[in-house]
Amino acid sequence: MTQEKKGMVIFMAEIKVLPQDIADKIAAGEVAERPSAVVKELVENSIDAGADRIEVEIKNGGIRYIRVTDNGCGIKESQIETAFMRHATSKLSSIDDLYKIGTMGFRGEALSSICAVADVEIITKTADCEEGIYAKFSRGKCSQKDKLACGEGTTMVVENLFENIPARMKFLKRDMTEAGYVNDVLSRIALANPGIAFSYICDDKEIFSTTGDGSLKNVILKIYGLDHAKGVIEVIYKEDGAEISGVIGKPELARGNRTRQTLIVNSRYIKNNVISKVVSEAYRNSIMGGKFPFFVLNITVPLDCVDVNVHPAKTEVKFSDESRIYEIVYHAVNNALYGKIKKDENKVTEQNVNREEPVYVQEEMTHKKTDSFYEPRRETVNPKEVKAFMESFSPEDEEKRENLNRESEAIYSTVDFLSENRDVYQVRETDLEPVITEKSEPIEEAVIKKTPSPIGQIFDTYVLCQSGDTFYLIDQHAAHERARFEELKASYYSKEKMSQILLVPIIVRLDLSEYQTVLQNSEIFSGFGFDIEDFGSGSVIVNASPLVGGEGELRDLILEICDAVETRGGMSVAEFEERALDTIACKYAVKANKKLNPAEMQDIINKVWELEKKSIKTCPHGRPVKIEFSKTEIEKMFKRKL
Ligand code: ADP
Ligand code: MG
């Protein structure tokens, strides 16, 4: 038979039923797509087996070796071979069960898929048997089975993944990248199960371990570090039979991508972009555009209100009443955030703290949409309902690290971003009052071209000056950022060294994915002037950086570059480099809402005039660096002229 398609002639071969081994390999591709998917399936089996202690070890990104050991119920000797057959499961027996699934697994596909594409060994023992069993499966067949003395529970070892499918092997990434995916999957599962003690070992190094004490905050501490554990707001909310619990990050934890958002539905980690958007919507007005809030949210709904059988890897679910769930999530997040911010605002006024202290929301949270969905509910949740799951913690090593960094920060507190202009500032350091310069000389061509002096600053953000018949309002941040961006670009492309050696190296604590991003992309970081070394256990030591600063500033900068690397996608090299350089420029640049002294104002004006020579009129994001008003325009405004 032939078919015409887009001018090509396609010869259709005869239709045949595929041999079992090919069919299994095809099916396996969906379930055991890469090492992280294998780890996910094995760990989910351990959770279903009732384990409260699960250890995961991988080597070479899991491609060569994956081991998952649990203290669950084990598998009976008579059932071992059945467990490895396709569609073999102990979790589902009738079609009705499919609509009330309370286990992680139910499709009976994982073990058969994994052993179709790798060598698998299992050691398992149930409580009622004296001895355990060791069995070996290669290419889907049991090749060895012996009795063995061992503890209760199961160990699965998966080796040589995809060795028999070279085509699929090609799709795997570098070991480090695959290890990163495993890390991501395990982190999410640990966040979804604070009652289970997880430990994750990669190439003989322990990457993280959780205590299993039931505290979500403790899991966050292990995975994302102290700033996240301290920077979260608890959420507990019930409406219409659904319960939303977990934590959301304070606005300052928001990052440039969604990788630090974890959504859990009935204990299952899933992906759902709509819910992620709903959460962002609830943060509206308190987070800058392009930033995404941190969260770990559990949605608990009756089992029959959610279909978990819509995705082969079970990473998506379908709610019976989706829009209702979105509404409830919105209310839960908004209530938690709104309540918290209100409290913090009170604290700020009570203690009469300096106005320049970071305040989470500049504007009152006003939601313009009138639709009831977006109407924030002002009632706060009954505090008695709030479980005391945010227990106190103060692991010693975290404290020590913090102290060490605080010491280094102290040394740098006097060296700020303007250090390169130190000589200028020292001259007029005490002269902080804006100077009103009077220019009454006749305006000549030469004067117009000369860089003007500052008249003053308004709203601690805009620098004023006049040149000839024109009055200028300069956005200090936009101007400084653009000037710095141009300098950085020039030195980056001329391969000049743009790094500053730090007097005292600074230790920066990162979360696991950031840590891996930094280590895997060390050339990118060194290209931008960083000298960063691995300091072990999720920390790096920064010896040199493109800007001088304390741990906080350097960490922010590293994180922004990580975000840029993680979301690089199809960006061209030049686009990516410019984005990263702009990130550095932006961090370095003087902020809005900062009072400047006259020398600093002059510096900003000089920069704008330098940019003008190159016809550069905007910041790297396209915002103008200055706005002009001609004398005539002003006269017209005052009706002096028509
Ligand atoms: P599913 O999880 O969908 O049932 P799997 O192929 O993952 O299918 O596992 C098949 C069966 O093997 C499970 O239903 C379970 O009975 C058993 N099993 C797998 N892993 C374990 C384990 N770690 N501990 C106890 N039983 C297990
Ligand atoms: Mg399973």
PDB file of C-alpha atoms in Angstrom, residues 343-615:
ATOM      1  CA  LYS A 343       1.906  41.372  60.903  1.00  0.00           C
ATOM      2  CA  ASP A 344       5.331  42.393  59.623  1.00  0.00           C
ATOM      3  CA  GLU A 345       4.152  45.873  58.717  1.00  0.00           C
ATOM      4  CA  ASN A 346       2.929  46.319  62.284  1.00  0.00           C
ATOM      5  CA  LYS A 347       6.268  45.164  63.556  1.00  0.00           C
ATOM      6  CA  VAL A 348       8.017  47.728  61.412  1.00  0.00           C
ATOM      7  CA  THR A 349       5.976  50.622  62.810  1.00  0.00           C
ATOM      8  CA  GLU A 350       6.074  49.342  66.380  1.00  0.00           C
ATOM      9  CA  GLN A 351       9.817  49.250  66.473  1.00  0.00           C
ATOM     10  CA  ASN A 352      10.067  52.433  64.470  1.00  0.00           C
ATOM     11  CA  VAL A 353      12.579  50.822  62.217  1.00  0.00           C
ATOM     12  CA  ASN A 354      14.303  52.893  59.551  1.00  0.00           C
ATOM     13  CA  ARG A 355      12.081  53.366  56.508  1.00  0.00           C
ATOM     14  CA  GLU A 356      14.729  51.846  54.290  1.00  0.00           C
ATOM     15  CA  GLU A 357      14.392  48.428  55.939  1.00  0.00           C
ATOM     16  CA  PRO A 358      13.054  46.039  53.321  1.00  0.00           C
ATOM     17  CA  VAL A 359       9.281  45.958  53.499  1.00  0.00           C
ATOM     18  CA  TYR A 360       7.570  43.197  51.575  1.00  0.00           C
ATOM     19  CA  VAL A 361       4.904  45.246  49.891  1.00  0.00           C
ATOM     20  CA  GLN A 362       5.237  48.832  48.925  1.00  0.00           C
ATOM     21  CA  GLU A 363       1.608  49.226  47.979  1.00  0.00           C
ATOM     22  CA  GLU A 364      -1.482  48.026  49.763  1.00  0.00           C
ATOM     23  CA  MET A 365      -2.550  44.769  48.141  1.00  0.00           C
ATOM     24  CA  THR A 366      -5.293  45.947  45.874  1.00  0.00           C
ATOM     25  CA  HIS A 367      -6.756  43.507  43.441  1.00  0.00           C
ATOM     26  CA  LYS A 368      -8.244  45.241  40.512  1.00  0.00           C
ATOM     27  CA  LYS A 369     -10.213  42.346  39.122  1.00  0.00           C
ATOM     28  CA  THR A 370     -13.715  42.467  40.552  1.00  0.00           C
ATOM     29  CA  ASP A 371     -14.464  38.825  39.855  1.00  0.00           C
ATOM     30  CA  SER A 372     -14.941  37.048  43.205  1.00  0.00           C
ATOM     31  CA  PHE A 373     -12.178  34.576  42.404  1.00  0.00           C
ATOM     32  CA  TYR A 374      -9.595  37.293  42.738  1.00  0.00           C
ATOM     33  CA  GLU A 375     -11.181  38.983  45.693  1.00  0.00           C
ATOM     34  CA  PRO A 376      -8.792  38.299  48.571  1.00  0.00           C
ATOM     35  CA  ARG A 377     -10.529  37.008  51.644  1.00  0.00           C
ATOM     36  CA  ARG A 378      -9.612  39.142  54.545  1.00  0.00           C
ATOM     37  CA  GLU A 379     -10.517  36.673  57.281  1.00  0.00           C
ATOM     38  CA  THR A 380      -7.431  34.975  58.627  1.00  0.00           C
ATOM     39  CA  VAL A 381      -7.207  31.324  59.459  1.00  0.00           C
ATOM     40  CA  ASN A 382      -7.947  30.239  63.016  1.00  0.00           C
ATOM     41  CA  PRO A 383      -4.489  30.033  64.607  1.00  0.00           C
ATOM     42  CA  LYS A 384      -5.579  27.001  66.647  1.00  0.00           C
ATOM     43  CA  GLU A 385      -5.883  25.114  63.414  1.00  0.00           C
ATOM     44  CA  VAL A 386      -2.283  25.862  62.597  1.00  0.00           C
ATOM     45  CA  LYS A 387      -0.227  22.869  63.529  1.00  0.00           C
ATOM     46  CA  ALA A 388       3.030  23.627  65.258  1.00  0.00           C
ATOM     47  CA  PHE A 389       4.936  22.017  62.427  1.00  0.00           C
ATOM     48  CA  MET A 390       7.409  24.821  62.248  1.00  0.00           C
ATOM     49  CA  GLU A 391       9.598  23.514  64.997  1.00  0.00           C
ATOM     50  CA  SER A 392      12.647  25.328  66.097  1.00  0.00           C
ATOM     51  CA  PHE A 393      15.962  24.110  64.834  1.00  0.00           C
ATOM     52  CA  SER A 394      19.501  25.302  65.074  1.00  0.00           C
ATOM     53  CA  PRO A 395      21.914  22.758  63.702  1.00  0.00           C
ATOM     54  CA  GLU A 396      25.369  23.706  64.824  1.00  0.00           C
ATOM     55  CA  ASP A 397      27.071  23.560  61.470  1.00  0.00           C
ATOM     56  CA  GLU A 398      24.612  26.015  59.963  1.00  0.00           C
ATOM     57  CA  GLU A 399      25.298  28.419  62.812  1.00  0.00           C
ATOM     58  CA  LYS A 400      29.043  28.134  62.375  1.00  0.00           C
ATOM     59  CA  ARG A 401      28.831  28.753  58.674  1.00  0.00           C
ATOM     60  CA  GLU A 402      26.642  31.774  59.244  1.00  0.00           C
ATOM     61  CA  ASN A 403      29.062  33.189  61.809  1.00  0.00           C
ATOM     62  CA  LEU A 404      32.036  32.706  59.551  1.00  0.00           C
ATOM     63  CA  ASN A 405      30.259  34.518  56.753  1.00  0.00           C
ATOM     64  CA  ARG A 406      29.107  37.283  59.029  1.00  0.00           C
ATOM     65  CA  GLU A 407      32.749  37.935  59.920  1.00  0.00           C
ATOM     66  CA  SER A 408      33.695  38.201  56.271  1.00  0.00           C
ATOM     67  CA  GLU A 409      30.701  40.425  55.642  1.00  0.00           C
ATOM     68  CA  ALA A 410      31.811  42.790  58.362  1.00  0.00           C
ATOM     69  CA  ILE A 411      35.110  43.270  56.606  1.00  0.00           C
ATOM     70  CA  TYR A 412      33.262  44.192  53.442  1.00  0.00           C
ATOM     71  CA  SER A 413      30.615  46.346  54.975  1.00  0.00           C
ATOM     72  CA  THR A 414      32.777  49.370  54.444  1.00  0.00           C
ATOM     73  CA  VAL A 415      33.660  48.491  50.890  1.00  0.00           C
ATOM     74  CA  ASP A 416      30.572  49.160  48.836  1.00  0.00           C
ATOM     75  CA  PHE A 417      29.734  49.152  45.205  1.00  0.00           C
ATOM     76  CA  LEU A 418      31.137  52.600  44.745  1.00  0.00           C
ATOM     77  CA  SER A 419      34.624  51.581  45.817  1.00  0.00           C
ATOM     78  CA  GLU A 420      36.055  52.236  42.385  1.00  0.00           C
ATOM     79  CA  ASN A 421      35.099  55.897  42.818  1.00  0.00           C
ATOM     80  CA  ARG A 422      36.380  56.087  46.361  1.00  0.00           C
ATOM     81  CA  ASP A 423      38.643  59.074  45.724  1.00  0.00           C
ATOM     82  CA  VAL A 424      35.712  61.096  44.441  1.00  0.00           C
ATOM     83  CA  TYR A 425      33.564  60.316  47.450  1.00  0.00           C
ATOM     84  CA  GLN A 426      36.211  60.886  50.048  1.00  0.00           C
ATOM     85  CA  VAL A 427      36.508  64.471  48.934  1.00  0.00           C
ATOM     86  CA  ARG A 428      32.943  65.315  49.827  1.00  0.00           C
ATOM     87  CA  GLU A 429      31.978  62.548  52.182  1.00  0.00           C
ATOM     88  CA  THR A 430      30.436  64.800  54.798  1.00  0.00           C
ATOM     89  CA  ASP A 431      28.778  67.061  52.324  1.00  0.00           C
ATOM     90  CA  LEU A 432      25.452  65.257  52.101  1.00  0.00           C
ATOM     91  CA  GLU A 433      23.085  68.154  51.516  1.00  0.00           C
ATOM     92  CA  PRO A 434      21.992  68.590  47.933  1.00  0.00           C
ATOM     93  CA  VAL A 435      23.735  71.564  46.433  1.00  0.00           C
ATOM     94  CA  ILE A 436      21.668  74.071  44.570  1.00  0.00           C
ATOM     95  CA  THR A 437      23.837  75.330  41.800  1.00  0.00           C
ATOM     96  CA  GLU A 438      22.901  78.529  40.165  1.00  0.00           C
ATOM     97  CA  LYS A 439      23.785  78.965  36.596  1.00  0.00           C
ATOM     98  CA  SER A 440      23.176  82.436  35.510  1.00  0.00           C
ATOM     99  CA  GLU A 441      25.943  82.782  32.902  1.00  0.00           C
ATOM    100  CA  PRO A 442      24.797  83.106  29.347  1.00  0.00           C
ATOM    101  CA  ILE A 443      24.373  79.787  27.646  1.00  0.00           C
ATOM    102  CA  GLU A 444      26.981  79.140  25.063  1.00  0.00           C
ATOM    103  CA  GLU A 445      27.543  76.179  22.839  1.00  0.00           C
ATOM    104  CA  ALA A 446      30.506  75.021  24.960  1.00  0.00           C
ATOM    105  CA  VAL A 447      28.478  75.068  28.146  1.00  0.00           C
ATOM    106  CA  ILE A 448      25.724  72.971  26.626  1.00  0.00           C
ATOM    107  CA  LYS A 449      28.245  70.319  25.681  1.00  0.00           C
ATOM    108  CA  LYS A 450      29.837  70.379  29.136  1.00  0.00           C
ATOM    109  CA  THR A 451      28.594  67.845  31.602  1.00  0.00           C
ATOM    110  CA  PRO A 452      26.178  69.690  33.895  1.00  0.00           C
ATOM    111  CA  SER A 453      26.325  69.733  37.688  1.00  0.00           C
ATOM    112  CA  PRO A 454      23.581  68.225  39.777  1.00  0.00           C
ATOM    113  CA  ILE A 455      20.762  70.427  41.044  1.00  0.00           C
ATOM    114  CA  GLY A 456      19.655  67.793  43.521  1.00  0.00           C
ATOM    115  CA  GLN A 457      17.771  64.555  43.845  1.00  0.00           C
ATOM    116  CA  ILE A 458      14.071  63.857  44.224  1.00  0.00           C
ATOM    117  CA  PHE A 459      12.343  60.840  45.787  1.00  0.00           C
ATOM    118  CA  ASP A 460      15.848  59.502  46.511  1.00  0.00           C
ATOM    119  CA  THR A 461      15.678  58.084  42.998  1.00  0.00           C
ATOM    120  CA  TYR A 462      15.987  60.801  40.340  1.00  0.00           C
ATOM    121  CA  VAL A 463      18.895  63.127  39.830  1.00  0.00           C
ATOM    122  CA  LEU A 464      18.088  66.590  38.455  1.00  0.00           C
ATOM    123  CA  CYS A 465      20.281  68.725  36.235  1.00  0.00           C
ATOM    124  CA  GLN A 466      20.076  71.415  33.623  1.00  0.00           C
ATOM    125  CA  SER A 467      22.071  71.898  30.475  1.00  0.00           C
ATOM    126  CA  GLY A 468      21.430  74.905  28.298  1.00  0.00           C
ATOM    127  CA  ASP A 469      17.712  75.231  27.760  1.00  0.00           C
ATOM    128  CA  THR A 470      16.956  71.689  28.831  1.00  0.00           C
ATOM    129  CA  PHE A 471      16.058  70.282  32.226  1.00  0.00           C
ATOM    130  CA  TYR A 472      16.862  66.618  32.874  1.00  0.00           C
ATOM    131  CA  LEU A 473      15.444  64.001  35.239  1.00  0.00           C
ATOM    132  CA  ILE A 474      17.788  61.018  35.464  1.00  0.00           C
ATOM    133  CA  ASP A 475      16.796  57.610  36.823  1.00  0.00           C
ATOM    134  CA  GLN A 476      19.863  56.862  38.981  1.00  0.00           C
ATOM    135  CA  HIS A 477      19.488  53.069  38.878  1.00  0.00           C
ATOM    136  CA  ALA A 478      18.768  52.826  35.142  1.00  0.00           C
ATOM    137  CA  ALA A 479      21.683  55.117  34.335  1.00  0.00           C
ATOM    138  CA  HIS A 480      24.179  53.397  36.598  1.00  0.00           C
ATOM    139  CA  GLU A 481      23.090  49.946  35.493  1.00  0.00           C
ATOM    140  CA  ARG A 482      23.461  50.833  31.826  1.00  0.00           C
ATOM    141  CA  ALA A 483      26.879  52.389  32.306  1.00  0.00           C
ATOM    142  CA  ARG A 484      28.114  49.398  34.280  1.00  0.00           C
ATOM    143  CA  PHE A 485      26.613  47.050  31.707  1.00  0.00           C
ATOM    144  CA  GLU A 486      28.551  48.773  28.920  1.00  0.00           C
ATOM    145  CA  GLU A 487      31.793  48.576  30.916  1.00  0.00           C
ATOM    146  CA  LEU A 488      31.272  44.908  31.718  1.00  0.00           C
ATOM    147  CA  LYS A 489      30.436  44.100  28.121  1.00  0.00           C
ATOM    148  CA  ALA A 490      33.561  45.860  26.899  1.00  0.00           C
ATOM    149  CA  SER A 491      35.837  44.023  29.308  1.00  0.00           C
ATOM    150  CA  TYR A 492      34.055  40.686  28.819  1.00  0.00           C
ATOM    151  CA  TYR A 493      34.392  40.746  25.064  1.00  0.00           C
ATOM    152  CA  SER A 494      37.961  42.031  25.137  1.00  0.00           C
ATOM    153  CA  LYS A 495      38.699  39.124  27.510  1.00  0.00           C
ATOM    154  CA  GLU A 496      39.940  41.547  30.099  1.00  0.00           C
ATOM    155  CA  LYS A 497      39.779  40.218  33.584  1.00  0.00           C
ATOM    156  CA  MET A 498      36.671  41.552  35.233  1.00  0.00           C
ATOM    157  CA  SER A 499      37.220  39.985  38.587  1.00  0.00           C
ATOM    158  CA  GLN A 500      38.172  41.378  41.955  1.00  0.00           C
ATOM    159  CA  ILE A 501      40.082  39.173  44.339  1.00  0.00           C
ATOM    160  CA  LEU A 502      38.376  39.072  47.709  1.00  0.00           C
ATOM    161  CA  LEU A 503      40.568  39.797  50.724  1.00  0.00           C
ATOM    162  CA  VAL A 504      38.815  37.065  52.643  1.00  0.00           C
ATOM    163  CA  PRO A 505      37.209  34.382  50.524  1.00  0.00           C
ATOM    164  CA  ILE A 506      33.500  34.101  51.179  1.00  0.00           C
ATOM    165  CA  ILE A 507      31.650  30.862  51.735  1.00  0.00           C
ATOM    166  CA  VAL A 508      28.297  30.796  50.028  1.00  0.00           C
ATOM    167  CA  ARG A 509      25.736  28.187  50.964  1.00  0.00           C
ATOM    168  CA  LEU A 510      23.568  27.054  48.058  1.00  0.00           C
ATOM    169  CA  ASP A 511      20.711  24.649  47.657  1.00  0.00           C
ATOM    170  CA  LEU A 512      21.463  21.396  45.891  1.00  0.00           C
ATOM    171  CA  SER A 513      20.361  22.329  42.421  1.00  0.00           C
ATOM    172  CA  GLU A 514      22.152  25.683  42.585  1.00  0.00           C
ATOM    173  CA  TYR A 515      25.253  23.961  43.934  1.00  0.00           C
ATOM    174  CA  GLN A 516      25.235  21.583  40.997  1.00  0.00           C
ATOM    175  CA  THR A 517      24.539  24.352  38.503  1.00  0.00           C
ATOM    176  CA  VAL A 518      27.526  26.300  39.796  1.00  0.00           C
ATOM    177  CA  LEU A 519      29.875  23.310  39.740  1.00  0.00           C
ATOM    178  CA  GLN A 520      28.720  22.111  36.348  1.00  0.00           C
ATOM    179  CA  ASN A 521      29.042  25.540  34.802  1.00  0.00           C
ATOM    180  CA  SER A 522      32.307  26.579  36.344  1.00  0.00           C
ATOM    181  CA  GLU A 523      33.628  27.876  32.986  1.00  0.00           C
ATOM    182  CA  ILE A 524      30.643  30.174  32.616  1.00  0.00           C
ATOM    183  CA  PHE A 525      31.160  31.538  36.110  1.00  0.00           C
ATOM    184  CA  SER A 526      34.878  32.033  35.620  1.00  0.00           C
ATOM    185  CA  GLY A 527      34.151  33.795  32.312  1.00  0.00           C
ATOM    186  CA  PHE A 528      32.155  36.320  34.298  1.00  0.00           C
ATOM    187  CA  GLY A 529      35.000  36.920  36.713  1.00  0.00           C
ATOM    188  CA  PHE A 530      34.211  34.434  39.459  1.00  0.00           C
ATOM    189  CA  ASP A 531      36.788  32.201  41.046  1.00  0.00           C
ATOM    190  CA  ILE A 532      34.610  29.629  42.778  1.00  0.00           C
ATOM    191  CA  GLU A 533      35.640  26.329  44.318  1.00  0.00           C
ATOM    192  CA  ASP A 534      33.649  23.480  45.766  1.00  0.00           C
ATOM    193  CA  PHE A 535      33.567  23.734  49.549  1.00  0.00           C
ATOM    194  CA  GLY A 536      31.574  20.530  50.062  1.00  0.00           C
ATOM    195  CA  SER A 537      28.077  19.892  51.450  1.00  0.00           C
ATOM    196  CA  GLY A 538      26.303  22.375  49.256  1.00  0.00           C
ATOM    197  CA  SER A 539      28.688  25.264  49.842  1.00  0.00           C
ATOM    198  CA  VAL A 540      31.123  26.980  47.520  1.00  0.00           C
ATOM    199  CA  ILE A 541      33.968  29.269  48.354  1.00  0.00           C
ATOM    200  CA  VAL A 542      34.271  32.456  46.332  1.00  0.00           C
ATOM    201  CA  ASN A 543      37.845  33.727  45.977  1.00  0.00           C
ATOM    202  CA  ALA A 544      37.153  36.377  43.370  1.00  0.00           C
ATOM    203  CA  SER A 545      34.049  37.878  41.879  1.00  0.00           C
ATOM    204  CA  PRO A 546      33.033  40.529  39.364  1.00  0.00           C
ATOM    205  CA  LEU A 547      31.958  42.755  42.252  1.00  0.00           C
ATOM    206  CA  VAL A 548      33.052  43.182  45.804  1.00  0.00           C
ATOM    207  CA  GLY A 549      30.395  42.425  48.347  1.00  0.00           C
ATOM    208  CA  GLY A 550      29.311  40.438  51.325  1.00  0.00           C
ATOM    209  CA  GLU A 551      27.949  36.909  51.308  1.00  0.00           C
ATOM    210  CA  GLY A 552      24.421  38.145  50.731  1.00  0.00           C
ATOM    211  CA  GLU A 553      25.255  40.132  47.622  1.00  0.00           C
ATOM    212  CA  LEU A 554      27.521  37.481  46.150  1.00  0.00           C
ATOM    213  CA  ARG A 555      24.978  34.783  46.848  1.00  0.00           C
ATOM    214  CA  ASP A 556      22.239  36.804  45.143  1.00  0.00           C
ATOM    215  CA  LEU A 557      24.453  37.345  42.158  1.00  0.00           C
ATOM    216  CA  ILE A 558      25.409  33.666  41.923  1.00  0.00           C
ATOM    217  CA  LEU A 559      21.748  32.696  42.212  1.00  0.00           C
ATOM    218  CA  GLU A 560      20.728  35.097  39.468  1.00  0.00           C
ATOM    219  CA  ILE A 561      23.367  33.659  37.173  1.00  0.00           C
ATOM    220  CA  CYS A 562      22.165  30.144  38.102  1.00  0.00           C
ATOM    221  CA  ASP A 563      18.641  31.196  37.141  1.00  0.00           C
ATOM    222  CA  ALA A 564      19.952  32.535  33.862  1.00  0.00           C
ATOM    223  CA  VAL A 565      21.809  29.261  33.223  1.00  0.00           C
ATOM    224  CA  GLU A 566      18.809  27.125  34.207  1.00  0.00           C
ATOM    225  CA  THR A 567      16.395  29.035  31.995  1.00  0.00           C
ATOM    226  CA  ARG A 568      18.812  29.536  29.170  1.00  0.00           C
ATOM    227  CA  GLY A 569      16.775  27.227  26.896  1.00  0.00           C
ATOM    228  CA  GLY A 570      17.175  28.112  23.260  1.00  0.00           C
ATOM    229  CA  MET A 571      18.893  31.434  23.937  1.00  0.00           C
ATOM    230  CA  SER A 572      21.863  32.210  21.716  1.00  0.00           C
ATOM    231  CA  VAL A 573      25.290  32.503  23.354  1.00  0.00           C
ATOM    232  CA  ALA A 574      25.317  36.275  22.878  1.00  0.00           C
ATOM    233  CA  GLU A 575      21.826  36.663  24.330  1.00  0.00           C
ATOM    234  CA  PHE A 576      22.755  34.563  27.329  1.00  0.00           C
ATOM    235  CA  GLU A 577      26.001  36.455  27.917  1.00  0.00           C
ATOM    236  CA  GLU A 578      24.233  39.787  27.744  1.00  0.00           C
ATOM    237  CA  ARG A 579      21.584  38.618  30.155  1.00  0.00           C
ATOM    238  CA  ALA A 580      24.207  37.448  32.639  1.00  0.00           C
ATOM    239  CA  LEU A 581      26.246  40.638  32.269  1.00  0.00           C
ATOM    240  CA  ASP A 582      23.141  42.674  32.850  1.00  0.00           C
ATOM    241  CA  THR A 583      22.442  40.670  35.992  1.00  0.00           C
ATOM    242  CA  ILE A 584      25.871  41.610  37.291  1.00  0.00           C
ATOM    243  CA  ALA A 585      25.429  45.240  36.235  1.00  0.00           C
ATOM    244  CA  CYS A 586      22.055  45.425  37.921  1.00  0.00           C
ATOM    245  CA  LYS A 587      23.387  44.023  41.198  1.00  0.00           C
ATOM    246  CA  TYR A 588      26.256  46.448  41.101  1.00  0.00           C
ATOM    247  CA  ALA A 589      24.267  49.531  40.237  1.00  0.00           C
ATOM    248  CA  VAL A 590      23.064  52.050  42.789  1.00  0.00           C
ATOM    249  CA  LYS A 591      19.465  51.294  43.720  1.00  0.00           C
ATOM    250  CA  ALA A 592      16.410  53.514  43.579  1.00  0.00           C
ATOM    251  CA  ASN A 593      15.364  54.929  46.973  1.00  0.00           C
ATOM    252  CA  LYS A 594      18.947  55.671  47.919  1.00  0.00           C
ATOM    253  CA  LYS A 595      19.987  59.149  48.948  1.00  0.00           C
ATOM    254  CA  LEU A 596      23.074  60.220  47.012  1.00  0.00           C
ATOM    255  CA  ASN A 597      25.617  62.834  47.930  1.00  0.00           C
ATOM    256  CA  PRO A 598      26.521  65.480  45.315  1.00  0.00           C
ATOM    257  CA  ALA A 599      29.621  63.598  44.196  1.00  0.00           C
ATOM    258  CA  GLU A 600      27.566  60.505  43.630  1.00  0.00           C
ATOM    259  CA  MET A 601      24.978  62.536  41.707  1.00  0.00           C
ATOM    260  CA  GLN A 602      27.729  64.037  39.586  1.00  0.00           C
ATOM    261  CA  ASP A 603      29.036  60.569  38.864  1.00  0.00           C
ATOM    262  CA  ILE A 604      25.598  59.498  37.629  1.00  0.00           C
ATOM    263  CA  ILE A 605      25.338  62.571  35.391  1.00  0.00           C
ATOM    264  CA  ASN A 606      28.818  61.954  33.996  1.00  0.00           C
ATOM    265  CA  LYS A 607      27.807  58.416  33.155  1.00  0.00           C
ATOM    266  CA  VAL A 608      24.661  59.576  31.364  1.00  0.00           C
ATOM    267  CA  TRP A 609      26.683  62.071  29.325  1.00  0.00           C
ATOM    268  CA  GLU A 610      29.199  59.354  28.415  1.00  0.00           C
ATOM    269  CA  LEU A 611      26.339  57.092  27.306  1.00  0.00           C
ATOM    270  CA  GLU A 612      24.843  59.950  25.305  1.00  0.00           C
ATOM    271  CA  LYS A 613      28.070  60.157  23.285  1.00  0.00           C
ATOM    272  CA  LYS A 614      27.405  56.560  22.196  1.00  0.00           C
ATOM    273  CA  SER A 615      23.734  57.426  21.599  1.00  0.00           C
TER     274      SER A 615
END
